[in-house]
Every structure is written in structure tokens, then in C-alpha cells.
Amino acid sequence: MGITINNISKAYNEVSALQDISFNVKPGELFGLIGPDGAGKTTLFRVLTTLLFADKGTATVAGYDVVNDYKSIRNSVGYMPGRFSLYQDLTVEENLHFFATIFGTTIAENYDLIKEIYVQIEPFKKRRAGDLSGGMKQKLALSCALIHKPKVLFLDEPTTGVDPVSRKEFWEMLKRLQKKGITILVSTPYMDEAALCDRIALIQDGKILEIDTPQAIVKHYPKTIYNVSASNMYALIKSLNEYVYSHSVYPFGEFVHYTDQRDDFNPTDLKSYLEAKGLKNITINPTETTIEDTFMELAR
Amino acid sequence: MKRFIGFIRKEFYHIFRDKRSLFILFGMPIAQILLFGFAITNEINNVDIAILDHSKDATTQEIINKISASKYFSIDAFITREADIESVFKKGKIKAVLNFEKDFSKKLIKENVATIQIITDATDPNTANTISNYTNSILQKYMQEQNKDIKPIYTIIPQTRMVYNTELKSVFMFVPGVMTIILMLVSAMMTSISITREKELGTMEILLVSPLKPIQVIIGKVVPYILLSVINAIVIVVLSIFIFNMPVEGSLFILGLESVLFIINALSLGILISTISKTQQTAMMISLMGLMLPVILLSGFIFPISSMPLPLQLISHVIPAKWFIIIVKAIMLKGVGITFIWKETLILLGMTLFFIGLSVKKYKIRLE
């Protein structure tokens, strides 16, 4: 009932979008596909939702083959494309009603499934979908994708362009939907959302970098990360990059995440090096690894 | 079935909420029919003609004066030989030559019959026709005046001859043409735009990942436009009857059925266009360039097919609008029944089935 993907490859006129992708999503799992823009997330979604043929490989969704049983898949999955794809000139209620009708159901029949989401947009049900805010649009789109009680839910970057509060709410909803037994494959470019998934796949340039639980992925990170800060951010990054033992340097909010090549790294060495470079107010402290750090390390 | 009705309801929401397409749907037919009706009139004014007078007597002089006094004609040249007729026409300015036979007065008195030949340049068949009609009526009037106190009655026989398009097959009737254009435009352009809009906005993606079958989507897109086009056809016919006194000699029922056939033909073309275009703009350009131009130029609506070069005449055969115009003209003007137009109807039907088959085959169930 989950998703199986075996050696899927796909290219658009010589440009490879997916290279030999394989992984499984277990039934009832909340699985995250994490990667930057252009990593191939949308292409993979389209292959799984039977919209595109893969060049190589096979895949099944809810037990159906994506090529041969495409009709069965189209009956049993919910798909929310990355771009807002509802009818902007129809009202909230009309959109929901339309999608309920074409899936041969009614709003009343599956109201319990969408209730928690829909109550938030219900006050605006007479408003045209095009006039909703970003977060509202996504909630409506999710409601429409859920209205026929799908077995598998595909959400392509559902929180892109949504404010932080709505993003948080959105993920809470996904967690609740998961409890109702729906398998969810969700993609996002936001690394902080990855921690909320059961398992994640890090994807870049059409290749899977790693698949595991968010905790395990963070744990596998081989090095200790240091938060480094100084009064002049630009000079700090420049100096760290020039440091002979520097392994990785990434700006991370008000700090710079720094890792060293040596196993017996001593922060005081680095501090004196930076002081020699003329930097002031230097702090160097070890910090916890985030998924973003892992991703950057894997993507090097 | 419920799915299908839900889809059609959604289509109507789209149509009625988009002010611009509503305007195209209902404003344009009315504007076009009025524009064509009033702007392209059969009136002629100060048309240059030449006189070839073989008798040069009092009667011919009198007729020439009458003609030159009317506001329709101005006499530009007097020629003396039959051979000059061709050369004055070739200059292009002269639209007609009046050729009075020899001994006009004498014959009129002796035999009570005389002949005037009206030779018109029928490259513009519409004007040629009008010129000969007006000349005839001037002659009629002159005869009536003469015959008041003379017995026996004089008769002047006008012999009309058209040159360059001798058969004058295209009686200029704009209503069938405008009707064809409107139905083509509304049906083909609007459906192709409405389908490509789904592609452009990404909603097609969701429709594809749903249990809706391609044929349901296509028919769901088409049904609202069939209804609207039928309303349009009715508006056009009613306007032409009541404003322009267009005759409808034949059966309105058959006209209606033929119109529905043509509408479905145009709709299937619209679907075909939508399968090959990715954006609304492309769909619109293809509809305008690929459908409107041939309909206007090659269907016999404005330019008579019989005066086209052979290659264009051959091309005109594959243009559905040509056959529809023939059908509409036959029904409205000649009042014929289905027995006289079954051949054209069959051609139209065949084209329609071909286009429907092709567009269902070309309709993509996936994104590529």
C-alpha cells in the first residue's frame, strides 16, 4: 500500500533529471523528499502520479504499477502540485465541491477527514480561490487533494511561499492525516521541516544522497560543528575559507558553521588565527548538527 | 454522469466569470453582423463608366443624359470602337461600358425594339451586379416616361454582359459568412483557449490525476460551447431577419441541424488546436491564423471561389467553412431541402468525424 521505486531514471532532452532512484515508502509513513530547487523532486512526483513516463525503472503506488495500472492510481491518490493548481475564478466552496464531484464523492461524506483544515478556511468559503492568501491557498489545495480519501498523498512543496505559522500548522495537519493511515510523500526545500518526517531522502541533481530517519542522518554526521562568530561576518568567512585546516564553512544565521579537517581540532588555534587576521569579538562553540549541515556535507 | 455534470457546471462558472470571454461570446456576433450589414453595403456612387454610342441620335443622347444625371454614374469616356472596350477596362478606372446599337432611334420607332449592351467589369462581382441593376432601372424609368403618350410601346432591351467573372456565382450575402466566422471563432478559439488555460494554470495536472476520462474532459469542455454557439447562431439569424430583411426560404430546422454540425466541427478543431499548443496565446494565434484567415479568405465569403486561381480553389475544398457557407446560402436563399445539400452535409460530417477522431487520439493522458 506504500510506494516502491526501483531504479527510476528520467531525462529531458539529454538533461538528466532523475538518475537511478530507488527507495520505498512504507504504508502509513510520512516520508520527506528534501532537496534544493532543480533536484528532481517534481519530476519524481510526476512519475509517481502517472503524469510522466520514466525512461528506466519501475515504480508502484498503493500496489499499482505506475505505467500499467495508471487508472487505478488516479483513482486512489491525492496530488497537490507545487504550483497552486486550483481554479482561481471559482470560490473556495466551489473548488472543493468540484473536486469532490469528479472523484465521485461529496463533501459531507469525507468531511471528517478535512474538517480540521477546512474549518480554518470555511469563513472565506464564498471568496474566490485566487483572492486567498498563500497559506489559505495551500490549505484549500490540501482539502481538495484529500476530499476523496486517498490512500496515498503526494504533496509537492506544499509549504513553499507560506508564512512560518501556517507552515507549522500545515505540518501538524500532515501528522494528523498520517494517524488516519494515509501514506504521505512530501517534498520540501526547507531543511527544518525534514525533522518532522518519519524518514527522509536527501536528493540533489537527480540523485539520492542518503535515506534514513532525520535523527539517524544527523547522527551519521562525522564531524563536530562549531558556531563561529565575529564582528565582521564577511572577513570571518573569507578568513575561515583561507585557513589551511578548514573543512567546510557555511554561513548559518548569525553564525558560521565551521568544521575542521583535523580530528584533534583545538578551537583556541583557530581563535588565534582569526585574531591574527584582525577579527574582533570572536566566539567559537560546538553546536548540534542539523539536517542542513548533513545535506551540505553530502552535497559537497 | 454526476462527475460529468459537475465538470460542465465548472465550465459555465469559468465562462460567466470571465468578462472578456463573455464579451467575445455575445458582443462580437452582434457587432460583426451590424458592422458587415451596414459597412459593406451594395450602394454605389459616381461609378466611372464609358459610352460606346454607335447611333449618336436624339434618343441615345437623352438616355446618356439621364444616366449621367444620376448620382450613381459619371461618364468618364466616350469610345468609338468595340475594340476599345477591352483597353478601357484594363485601365481599371472604368467599371462599365454602355454599348448602344446602331440606328437606335430608328429601330425604336420602326420595330419598337432597340438594344443596349451593358458590359460590366465583374472582378468585383458585387459592384458589377449593382451597376447593371441600376442601369436597368434608369432605362425602365425612361421607357415608362416615353411610353406614356406613344403607342405602340417602345421597348429597350438591356443586354447585360459581365466580363472577367462571367458566371457571377458569388451573390454577395454576408450573413452566411458572418455566421460561419462567428461560429468558427467562438467554438474553435474559445474551446482551445479554455483547454490550454487548464494546462497553463496547472489544473490539467490535477484533472489528469483524477478518475475523469479524457473523453469526459473533452465533452465536458465542448458541451457548454455547443449551447452558447447555438444561442449565437439564433441571435445572428434573428438579427439578419429583422434588421436586414434576410430571407430564410428553407427550413429553419434543417438550418439549425446543419449549424450544430458545423459547430461540432469547429469545436473538434478547437480541441485539436489545444492538443498542439501549450499556452493560451499559442492557441489563440493558431486559431486566428489557422482558422480565421482561411475562413475569411478561402471560404467564398468575401472573395468568390470561382475567381480564385486553381491551387487556391483546391485548398478551399478542405475548408469546412466553405461547405457550411454553401449549405447556409442554399437553405436561406434558395430554400432547398436536405435532398439538395446532402453532399455538402456529408462532407462536413466526414470532416467532423475525422477531426474528433484525431483530437481524441492526440489528447494526452500524460504531461508529455
XYZ file of C-alpha atoms in Angstrom:
668
model
C 0.000 0.000 0.000
C 3.014 2.257 0.177
C 5.293 3.341 -2.618
C 8.110 1.369 -4.178
C 10.575 2.952 -6.543
C 13.117 0.804 -8.394
C 15.966 2.310 -10.420
C 13.931 5.158 -11.876
C 15.789 7.355 -14.376
C 14.391 10.223 -16.358
C 15.987 12.748 -18.699
C 14.603 15.742 -20.542
C 16.425 16.025 -23.872
C 19.789 14.798 -22.631
C 19.489 16.720 -19.343
C 19.172 14.113 -16.673
C 16.525 14.875 -14.045
C 16.493 11.591 -12.140
C 19.344 9.088 -12.012
C 18.718 5.574 -10.829
C 16.425 6.463 -7.939
C 15.304 3.632 -5.656
C 13.549 3.728 -2.304
C 10.418 2.527 -0.592
C 7.819 4.383 1.389
C 6.108 2.157 3.938
C 2.345 2.225 4.280
C 1.267 4.940 6.665
C 4.657 6.606 6.605
C 5.308 10.332 6.398
C 8.220 10.428 4.008
C 10.091 13.593 3.129
C 11.938 14.305 -0.082
C 14.452 17.001 0.811
C 16.435 18.887 -1.774
C 17.069 22.231 -3.392
C 15.233 23.597 -6.428
C 16.008 21.610 -9.548
C 16.954 18.460 -7.622
C 14.330 16.416 -9.476
C 11.640 16.321 -6.789
C 8.799 17.433 -9.048
C 9.864 15.030 -11.802
C 9.783 12.138 -9.344
C 6.302 13.203 -8.182
C 5.095 13.311 -11.765
C 6.445 9.852 -12.476
C 4.703 8.509 -9.378
C 1.422 10.278 -10.118
C 1.440 8.730 -13.629
C 1.898 12.080 -15.334
C 5.276 11.222 -16.845
C 6.876 8.046 -18.076
C 10.232 7.189 -16.571
C 12.951 6.363 -19.090
C 14.092 3.422 -16.999
C 12.962 1.609 -13.884
C 9.650 0.690 -12.325
C 7.511 2.065 -9.544
C 4.327 1.124 -7.757
C 1.950 3.293 -5.788
C -0.542 1.693 -3.406
C 0.318 -1.612 -5.036
C -0.406 -0.433 -8.583
C 2.169 -0.139 -11.337
C 2.579 3.481 -12.459
C 2.544 2.560 -16.152
C 0.075 -0.304 -16.492
C -2.377 0.472 -13.695
C -2.327 4.226 -14.067
C -6.112 4.396 -13.956
C -6.253 2.692 -10.555
C -3.589 5.049 -9.237
C -5.502 8.074 -10.467
C -8.492 6.817 -8.521
C -6.698 6.308 -5.258
C -4.112 9.045 -4.772
C -4.321 12.687 -3.809
C -1.927 15.027 -5.577
C -1.081 18.586 -4.711
C 1.258 20.041 -7.350
C 3.958 22.523 -6.413
C 2.221 25.349 -8.171
C -1.179 26.432 -6.858
C -3.389 24.490 -9.221
C -6.956 25.165 -8.289
C -9.473 27.226 -10.202
C -8.798 30.805 -9.192
C -12.107 32.053 -10.546
C -14.068 29.541 -8.506
C -14.855 30.129 -4.836
C -13.375 28.031 -2.054
C -16.580 26.053 -1.730
C -16.989 25.552 -5.491
C -13.449 24.249 -5.835
C -13.941 21.750 -3.060
C -17.309 20.730 -4.424
C -15.867 20.289 -7.919
C -13.060 18.012 -6.779
C -15.437 16.018 -4.616
C -17.733 15.523 -7.605
C -15.091 14.429 -10.105
C -13.870 11.832 -7.628
C -17.418 10.609 -7.258
C -17.889 11.639 -3.651
C -19.400 14.512 -1.678
C -18.024 16.995 0.808
C -20.305 15.611 3.503
C -19.073 12.038 3.018
C -15.453 12.770 3.877
C -15.918 15.906 5.893
C -14.295 14.415 8.999
C -11.044 13.979 7.082
C -10.749 17.592 6.003
C -12.630 19.143 8.907
C -9.597 20.374 10.853
C -8.153 22.046 7.786
C -11.374 23.236 6.271
C -12.735 24.963 9.385
C -9.860 27.406 9.066
C -10.852 28.463 5.560
C -14.584 27.967 5.921
C -15.204 31.625 6.901
C -13.933 32.501 3.418
C -15.851 29.858 1.518
C -17.588 32.414 -0.689
C -14.290 34.003 -1.644
C -12.624 33.243 -4.973
C -9.625 30.956 -4.573
C -7.429 33.466 -6.399
C -8.054 36.047 -3.669
C -6.831 33.854 -0.810
C -3.510 34.325 0.976
C -0.675 31.868 0.325
C -1.335 29.783 3.423
C -5.077 29.677 2.804
C -4.488 28.556 -0.765
C -2.351 25.666 0.413
C -4.952 24.633 2.972
C -7.629 24.675 0.308
C -5.407 22.716 -2.065
C -4.787 20.145 0.650
C -8.515 19.903 1.342
C -9.158 19.328 -2.361
C -6.440 16.675 -2.535
C -7.937 14.912 0.476
C -11.637 15.125 -0.303
C -11.788 11.670 -1.898
C -9.967 9.974 0.998
C -6.838 8.982 -0.925
C -4.668 6.060 0.148
C -1.501 7.894 -0.796
C -0.994 11.637 -0.675
C 1.595 13.396 -2.834
C 2.476 16.904 -1.708
C 4.973 18.747 -3.887
C 6.488 21.611 -1.890
C 3.248 22.389 -0.057
C 4.813 24.998 2.202
C 6.855 26.992 -0.298
C 5.852 30.624 -0.052
C 3.835 30.074 3.115
C 4.381 32.036 6.326
C 6.118 30.260 9.279
C 2.939 29.981 11.382
C 0.939 28.412 8.554
C 3.861 26.130 7.773
C 3.831 24.840 11.331
C 0.057 24.318 11.216
C 0.379 22.580 7.895
C 2.843 20.050 9.253
C 0.666 19.421 12.292
C -2.146 18.565 9.892
C 0.088 16.162 7.988
C 0.883 14.408 11.249
C -2.827 14.049 11.983
C -3.537 12.731 8.490
C -0.778 10.206 8.907
C -2.521 8.899 12.035
C -5.571 8.194 9.859
C -3.491 5.734 7.871
C -2.689 7.822 4.830
C 0.746 7.325 3.300
C 2.282 10.724 2.642
C 5.158 11.629 0.347
C 6.050 15.270 0.795
C 8.832 17.301 -0.756
C 10.323 20.480 0.617
C 13.355 22.674 0.143
C 13.222 23.627 3.855
C 15.622 21.555 5.904
C 13.916 22.383 9.220
C 10.769 20.606 8.046
C 12.730 17.434 7.395
C 12.970 16.724 11.118
C 9.173 16.339 11.214
C 9.157 13.370 8.809
C 9.444 9.704 9.756
C 12.125 9.188 7.181
C 13.701 11.462 4.649
C 15.573 11.141 1.385
C 18.120 13.810 0.602
C 18.105 14.436 -3.121
C 20.301 16.566 -5.327
C 20.893 16.726 -9.096
C 18.588 13.767 -9.601
C 20.500 11.510 -7.212
C 19.572 10.300 -3.747
C 22.321 11.269 -1.322
C 21.007 9.438 1.731
C 17.833 7.861 3.060
C 17.189 7.454 6.772
C 15.312 8.866 9.732
C 16.162 12.510 10.395
C 17.776 11.561 13.720
C 19.990 8.908 12.143
C 21.013 11.198 9.335
C 22.130 13.822 11.827
C 23.890 11.217 13.942
C 25.865 9.935 10.962
C 27.466 13.314 10.541
C 31.170 12.586 11.006
C 32.437 15.870 12.410
C 31.799 18.324 15.194
C 30.337 21.582 14.045
C 31.387 24.879 15.587
C 29.373 28.049 15.656
C 31.880 30.778 14.897
C 31.045 34.455 15.103
C 32.962 37.716 14.841
C 32.196 41.403 14.378
C 32.869 41.307 10.633
C 30.942 38.445 9.016
C 32.401 38.865 5.541
C 36.011 38.945 6.729
C 35.274 35.987 9.002
C 34.031 33.772 6.164
C 36.931 34.849 3.982
C 39.495 34.111 6.713
C 37.924 30.737 7.572
C 37.993 29.698 3.929
C 41.666 30.631 3.735
C 42.520 28.652 6.888
C 44.691 25.659 5.904
C 42.800 23.142 8.029
C 39.318 24.325 7.111
C 36.963 21.532 6.007
C 33.663 23.372 5.491
C 32.448 26.920 6.056
C 28.742 27.775 5.751
C 27.024 30.927 6.964
C 24.155 29.885 9.219
C 22.104 32.780 10.546
C 24.254 34.966 12.795
C 26.963 32.276 12.964
C 29.236 30.481 10.603
C 29.153 26.688 10.773
C 32.733 25.547 10.673
C 34.267 22.086 10.555
C 37.938 21.302 10.688
C 39.943 18.693 8.805
C 41.774 17.543 11.937
C 40.266 15.101 14.427
C 42.132 16.735 17.324
C 40.904 20.229 16.492
C 41.506 22.833 19.168
C 39.296 25.955 18.964
C 42.000 28.152 20.531
C 44.258 27.566 17.489
C 41.530 28.881 15.260
C 40.861 31.819 17.575
C 44.464 32.976 17.479
C 44.498 32.551 13.695
C 41.393 34.722 13.374
C 42.785 37.331 15.784
C 45.902 37.477 13.686
C 43.634 38.245 10.737
C 42.384 41.279 12.654
C 38.909 39.972 13.627
C 37.310 41.056 16.892
C 34.688 39.641 19.332
C 35.439 36.089 18.278
C 33.360 33.236 19.738
C 33.824 29.549 18.866
C 31.440 26.984 20.370
C 30.462 23.439 19.396
C 26.866 23.116 18.220
C 24.363 20.418 17.279
C 24.315 19.076 13.765
C 21.285 19.994 11.669
C 19.941 18.275 8.576
C 21.099 21.232 6.569
C 24.686 20.594 7.673
C 24.341 16.981 6.654
C 22.923 17.962 3.337
C 25.684 20.455 2.662
C 28.273 17.867 3.608
C 26.721 15.221 1.360
C 26.239 17.643 -1.490
C 29.891 18.746 -1.468
C -22.701 11.144 -15.040
C -22.584 13.194 -11.848
C -18.883 13.793 -12.474
C -19.660 14.960 -15.932
C -22.366 17.379 -14.812
C -20.041 18.705 -12.122
C -17.441 19.343 -14.797
C -19.895 21.170 -17.048
C -21.097 23.313 -14.154
C -17.484 24.310 -13.530
C -17.085 25.262 -17.203
C -20.084 27.559 -17.002
C -18.627 29.238 -13.911
C -15.466 29.920 -15.931
C -17.366 31.360 -18.862
C -19.699 33.576 -16.897
C -16.997 34.890 -14.579
C -14.630 35.909 -17.322
C -15.976 39.215 -18.579
C -13.703 39.272 -21.599
C -14.722 35.909 -22.953
C -18.350 36.755 -22.296
C -17.870 39.854 -24.369
C -16.308 37.875 -27.205
C -19.091 35.327 -26.951
C -22.033 37.643 -27.173
C -20.786 41.104 -28.067
C -18.893 40.088 -31.150
C -21.653 38.368 -33.110
C -23.865 41.407 -32.746
C -21.059 43.847 -33.532
C -19.925 41.837 -36.545
C -23.329 41.402 -38.058
C -24.118 45.099 -37.701
C -20.704 46.089 -38.985
C -20.896 43.877 -42.030
C -24.511 44.756 -42.571
C -24.064 48.490 -42.585
C -20.468 48.983 -43.680
C -20.400 46.614 -46.606
C -23.440 47.837 -48.452
C -24.429 47.407 -52.046
C -24.635 51.166 -52.615
C -22.581 52.586 -55.445
C -21.711 56.224 -56.027
C -20.306 58.041 -59.043
C -19.037 54.947 -60.741
C -16.991 55.792 -63.806
C -18.472 54.393 -66.990
C -17.728 54.704 -70.689
C -20.161 55.118 -73.563
C -19.908 53.449 -76.916
C -22.632 55.059 -78.990
C -22.995 53.645 -82.496
C -26.032 55.688 -83.447
C -25.456 59.088 -81.823
C -29.074 60.172 -82.224
C -31.571 62.060 -80.061
C -32.754 59.018 -78.099
C -29.307 57.754 -77.161
C -28.316 61.295 -76.190
C -31.340 61.507 -73.948
C -30.572 58.194 -72.251
C -26.928 59.190 -71.809
C -28.045 62.422 -70.185
C -30.337 60.553 -67.816
C -27.564 58.238 -66.804
C -25.012 60.943 -66.340
C -27.523 62.991 -64.320
C -27.953 60.179 -61.797
C -25.699 60.251 -58.767
C -24.640 56.688 -59.367
C -22.703 57.175 -62.551
C -20.328 59.631 -64.056
C -19.374 59.323 -67.679
C -15.639 59.249 -67.976
C -15.056 58.453 -71.629
C -16.699 58.174 -74.992
C -15.236 55.483 -77.155
C -15.874 54.793 -80.779
C -14.805 51.247 -81.474
C -15.704 47.862 -79.952
C -12.013 47.150 -79.774
C -11.553 49.949 -77.239
C -13.815 48.262 -74.660
C -11.134 45.899 -73.526
C -8.498 48.611 -73.241
C -10.668 50.915 -71.102
C -11.451 48.040 -68.756
C -7.807 47.159 -68.479
C -7.022 50.648 -67.213
C -9.212 49.722 -64.269
C -10.993 53.004 -63.731
C -13.998 52.259 -65.897
C -16.353 49.777 -64.298
C -18.912 49.525 -67.070
C -19.403 50.286 -70.749
C -22.805 51.087 -72.270
C -22.946 49.991 -75.868
C -25.828 51.444 -77.897
C -26.559 49.547 -81.090
C -26.574 51.169 -84.487
C -29.638 53.141 -85.561
C -31.059 53.079 -82.050
C -33.819 55.673 -82.620
C -34.793 54.341 -85.982
C -35.164 50.811 -84.694
C -37.127 52.013 -81.728
C -39.579 53.810 -83.962
C -39.689 51.230 -86.708
C -39.540 47.985 -84.804
C -40.357 49.328 -81.333
C -37.321 47.446 -80.016
C -33.743 48.572 -79.511
C -30.843 47.105 -77.591
C -28.296 48.478 -75.177
C -25.446 46.286 -74.129
C -24.288 46.796 -70.528
C -20.795 45.419 -70.148
C -19.507 45.382 -66.596
C -16.175 44.589 -65.032
C -17.048 41.711 -62.775
C -13.768 41.402 -60.970
C -15.824 42.865 -58.187
C -18.992 40.908 -58.852
C -20.914 42.748 -56.230
C -20.414 46.156 -57.806
C -20.937 44.730 -61.284
C -24.269 43.367 -60.278
C -25.368 46.623 -58.742
C -24.269 48.649 -61.743
C -26.327 46.552 -64.111
C -29.335 46.718 -61.820
C -29.153 50.500 -61.543
C -28.681 50.983 -65.254
C -31.639 48.760 -65.902
C -33.814 50.748 -63.583
C -32.821 54.020 -65.229
C -33.737 52.533 -68.587
C -37.035 51.246 -67.233
C -37.897 54.657 -65.948
C -37.001 56.269 -69.252
C -39.226 53.825 -71.115
C -42.144 54.458 -68.833
C -41.830 58.187 -69.439
C -41.681 57.692 -73.205
C -44.498 55.208 -73.339
C -46.996 57.458 -71.620
C -48.165 59.109 -74.844
C -46.830 56.870 -77.539
C -48.366 53.794 -78.928
C -47.222 51.173 -79.682
C -44.931 50.696 -76.700
C -41.223 51.117 -77.179
C -39.011 48.503 -75.707
C -35.365 48.946 -74.959
C -33.731 45.642 -74.277
C -30.694 45.847 -71.995
C -28.294 43.018 -72.610
C -26.120 42.550 -69.617
C -22.715 41.046 -70.059
C -20.190 40.558 -67.326
C -16.575 40.231 -68.196
C -13.798 38.533 -66.201
C -16.148 36.549 -63.979
C -18.883 35.734 -66.374
C -20.956 33.438 -64.233
C -21.183 35.790 -61.286
C -21.649 32.905 -58.898
C -20.976 34.752 -55.676
C -24.030 36.685 -54.838
C -22.662 38.720 -52.010
C -24.535 37.650 -48.973
C -22.710 38.472 -45.814
C -24.958 36.754 -43.297
C -23.904 33.174 -44.079
C -20.299 34.337 -43.999
C -20.572 36.210 -40.732
C -22.430 33.328 -39.180
C -19.658 30.990 -40.261
C -16.936 33.244 -38.892
C -18.643 33.731 -35.553
C -19.386 30.069 -35.032
C -15.855 29.157 -36.030
C -14.326 31.759 -33.765
C -16.485 31.125 -30.736
C -16.331 27.382 -30.990
C -12.764 26.738 -32.027
C -10.940 29.590 -30.339
C -12.847 29.521 -27.085
C -12.521 25.760 -26.569
C -8.868 25.708 -27.499
C -8.220 28.584 -25.092
C -10.219 27.037 -22.299
C -8.349 23.738 -22.566
C -4.918 25.342 -22.806
C -5.797 27.544 -19.831
C -6.069 24.399 -17.736
C -2.644 23.397 -18.961
C -1.171 26.804 -18.297
C -2.593 27.143 -14.799
C -1.568 23.607 -13.877
C -5.105 22.442 -13.204
C -4.772 19.978 -16.072
C -2.247 18.142 -13.905
C -4.878 17.593 -11.221
C -7.544 16.691 -13.758
C -5.228 14.065 -15.227
C -4.552 12.600 -11.773
C -8.257 12.054 -11.254
C -10.691 9.385 -12.379
C -12.048 11.681 -15.137
C -11.614 10.037 -18.520
C -10.147 12.067 -21.399
C -13.400 11.805 -23.307
C -15.285 13.182 -20.294
C -12.948 16.149 -20.104
C -13.277 16.804 -23.840
C -17.052 16.508 -23.948
C -17.335 18.485 -20.723
C -15.341 21.277 -22.349
C -17.379 21.122 -25.537
C -20.963 20.954 -24.296
C -21.145 24.492 -22.847
C -19.770 25.929 -26.057
C -22.245 23.990 -28.181
C -25.056 25.579 -26.200
C -23.552 29.058 -26.394
C -22.820 28.737 -30.107
C -26.367 27.657 -30.826
C -27.579 30.746 -28.980
C -25.189 32.783 -31.100
C -26.453 31.243 -34.314
C -30.016 32.076 -33.288
C -29.037 35.668 -32.470
C -27.376 36.047 -35.862
C -30.328 34.641 -37.790
C -32.836 36.728 -35.839
C -30.764 39.899 -36.318
C -30.370 39.274 -40.023
C -34.055 38.616 -40.494
C -35.293 41.594 -38.553
C -32.640 44.206 -39.277
C -31.537 43.299 -42.772
C -34.628 41.515 -44.055
C -32.603 38.468 -44.909
C -34.870 35.873 -46.454
C -34.997 32.415 -44.949
C -36.620 30.432 -47.716
C -35.793 26.976 -46.402
C -36.472 25.136 -43.198
C -35.141 26.706 -40.011
C -34.973 23.240 -38.504
C -32.532 21.986 -41.135
C -30.559 25.208 -40.815
C -30.358 24.539 -37.067
C -29.171 20.966 -37.529
C -26.562 21.984 -40.079
C -25.372 24.719 -37.725
C -24.960 22.240 -34.877
C -22.960 20.009 -37.210
C -20.699 22.898 -38.161
C -20.349 23.960 -34.503
C -19.226 20.453 -33.542
C -16.812 20.533 -36.466
C -15.322 23.801 -35.222
C -15.178 22.530 -31.647
C -13.250 19.453 -32.663
C -10.823 21.726 -34.482
C -10.519 23.713 -31.254
C -9.656 20.596 -29.289
C -7.133 19.648 -31.941
C -5.504 23.066 -31.604
C -5.377 22.721 -27.837
C -3.551 19.407 -28.107
C -0.719 21.029 -30.031
C -0.420 24.305 -28.139
C 0.991 24.784 -24.672
C -0.209 28.287 -23.869
C -3.417 30.218 -24.321
C -1.579 32.676 -26.524
C -0.380 29.999 -28.925
C -3.864 28.554 -29.063
C -5.287 31.951 -29.899
C -2.716 32.658 -32.594
C -3.225 29.274 -34.214
C -6.995 29.745 -34.106
C -6.752 33.175 -35.678
C -4.119 32.364 -38.281
C -5.041 28.780 -38.976
C -8.809 29.099 -38.920
C -9.972 32.678 -39.237
C -7.878 33.645 -42.238
C -8.872 30.651 -44.352
C -12.481 31.137 -43.328
C -12.424 34.767 -44.384
C -10.265 34.436 -47.481
C -10.875 30.993 -48.907
C -14.408 30.069 -47.989
C -16.052 32.174 -50.654
C -17.376 34.532 -48.022
C -15.720 37.665 -49.374
C -13.846 36.511 -52.449
C -15.703 34.266 -54.869
C -14.035 30.888 -55.096
C -14.741 30.727 -58.820
C -12.445 33.670 -59.457
C -9.550 32.206 -57.467
C -6.539 30.570 -59.073
C -6.824 26.797 -59.264
C -4.460 25.920 -56.386
C -6.476 28.098 -54.009
C -9.693 26.595 -55.297
C -8.336 23.164 -54.425
C -7.325 24.329 -50.947
C -10.775 25.760 -50.411
C -12.205 22.240 -50.652
C -10.656 21.222 -47.346
C -12.015 24.238 -45.507
C -15.147 23.223 -43.616
C -16.433 26.807 -43.678
C -16.734 26.699 -47.462
C -19.194 23.821 -47.316
C -21.124 25.379 -44.476
C -21.486 28.648 -46.384
C -22.796 26.752 -49.397
C -25.306 24.965 -47.162
C -26.447 28.121 -45.393
C -26.825 30.005 -48.670
C -28.769 27.159 -50.178
C -31.138 26.965 -47.236
C -31.557 30.676 -46.601
C -31.599 31.981 -50.155
C -32.687 29.138 -52.376
C -34.925 27.424 -49.861
C -33.771 23.977 -50.796
C -34.260 20.916 -48.634
C -31.798 18.293 -47.489
C -32.024 16.462 -50.834
C -30.046 19.244 -52.494
C -27.363 19.688 -49.861
C -26.774 16.142 -48.674
C -23.435 16.045 -50.431
C -22.088 19.120 -48.634
C -23.572 17.868 -45.372
C -21.844 14.536 -45.813
C -18.507 16.228 -46.486
C -18.938 18.334 -43.347
C -19.915 15.279 -41.333
C -16.900 13.355 -42.602
C -14.553 16.209 -41.699
C -16.119 16.444 -38.252
C -15.671 12.747 -37.530
C -12.100 12.935 -38.771
C -11.268 15.878 -36.503
C -12.951 14.313 -33.474
C -11.099 11.057 -34.029
C -7.804 12.870 -34.459
C -8.245 15.038 -31.380
C -9.260 12.158 -29.135
C -6.222 10.293 -30.402
C -3.941 13.283 -29.869
C -5.338 14.161 -26.437
C -2.596 13.417 -23.966
C -3.346 11.399 -20.874
C 0.054 12.382 -19.520
C 2.084 15.557 -19.437
C 4.333 14.765 -22.400
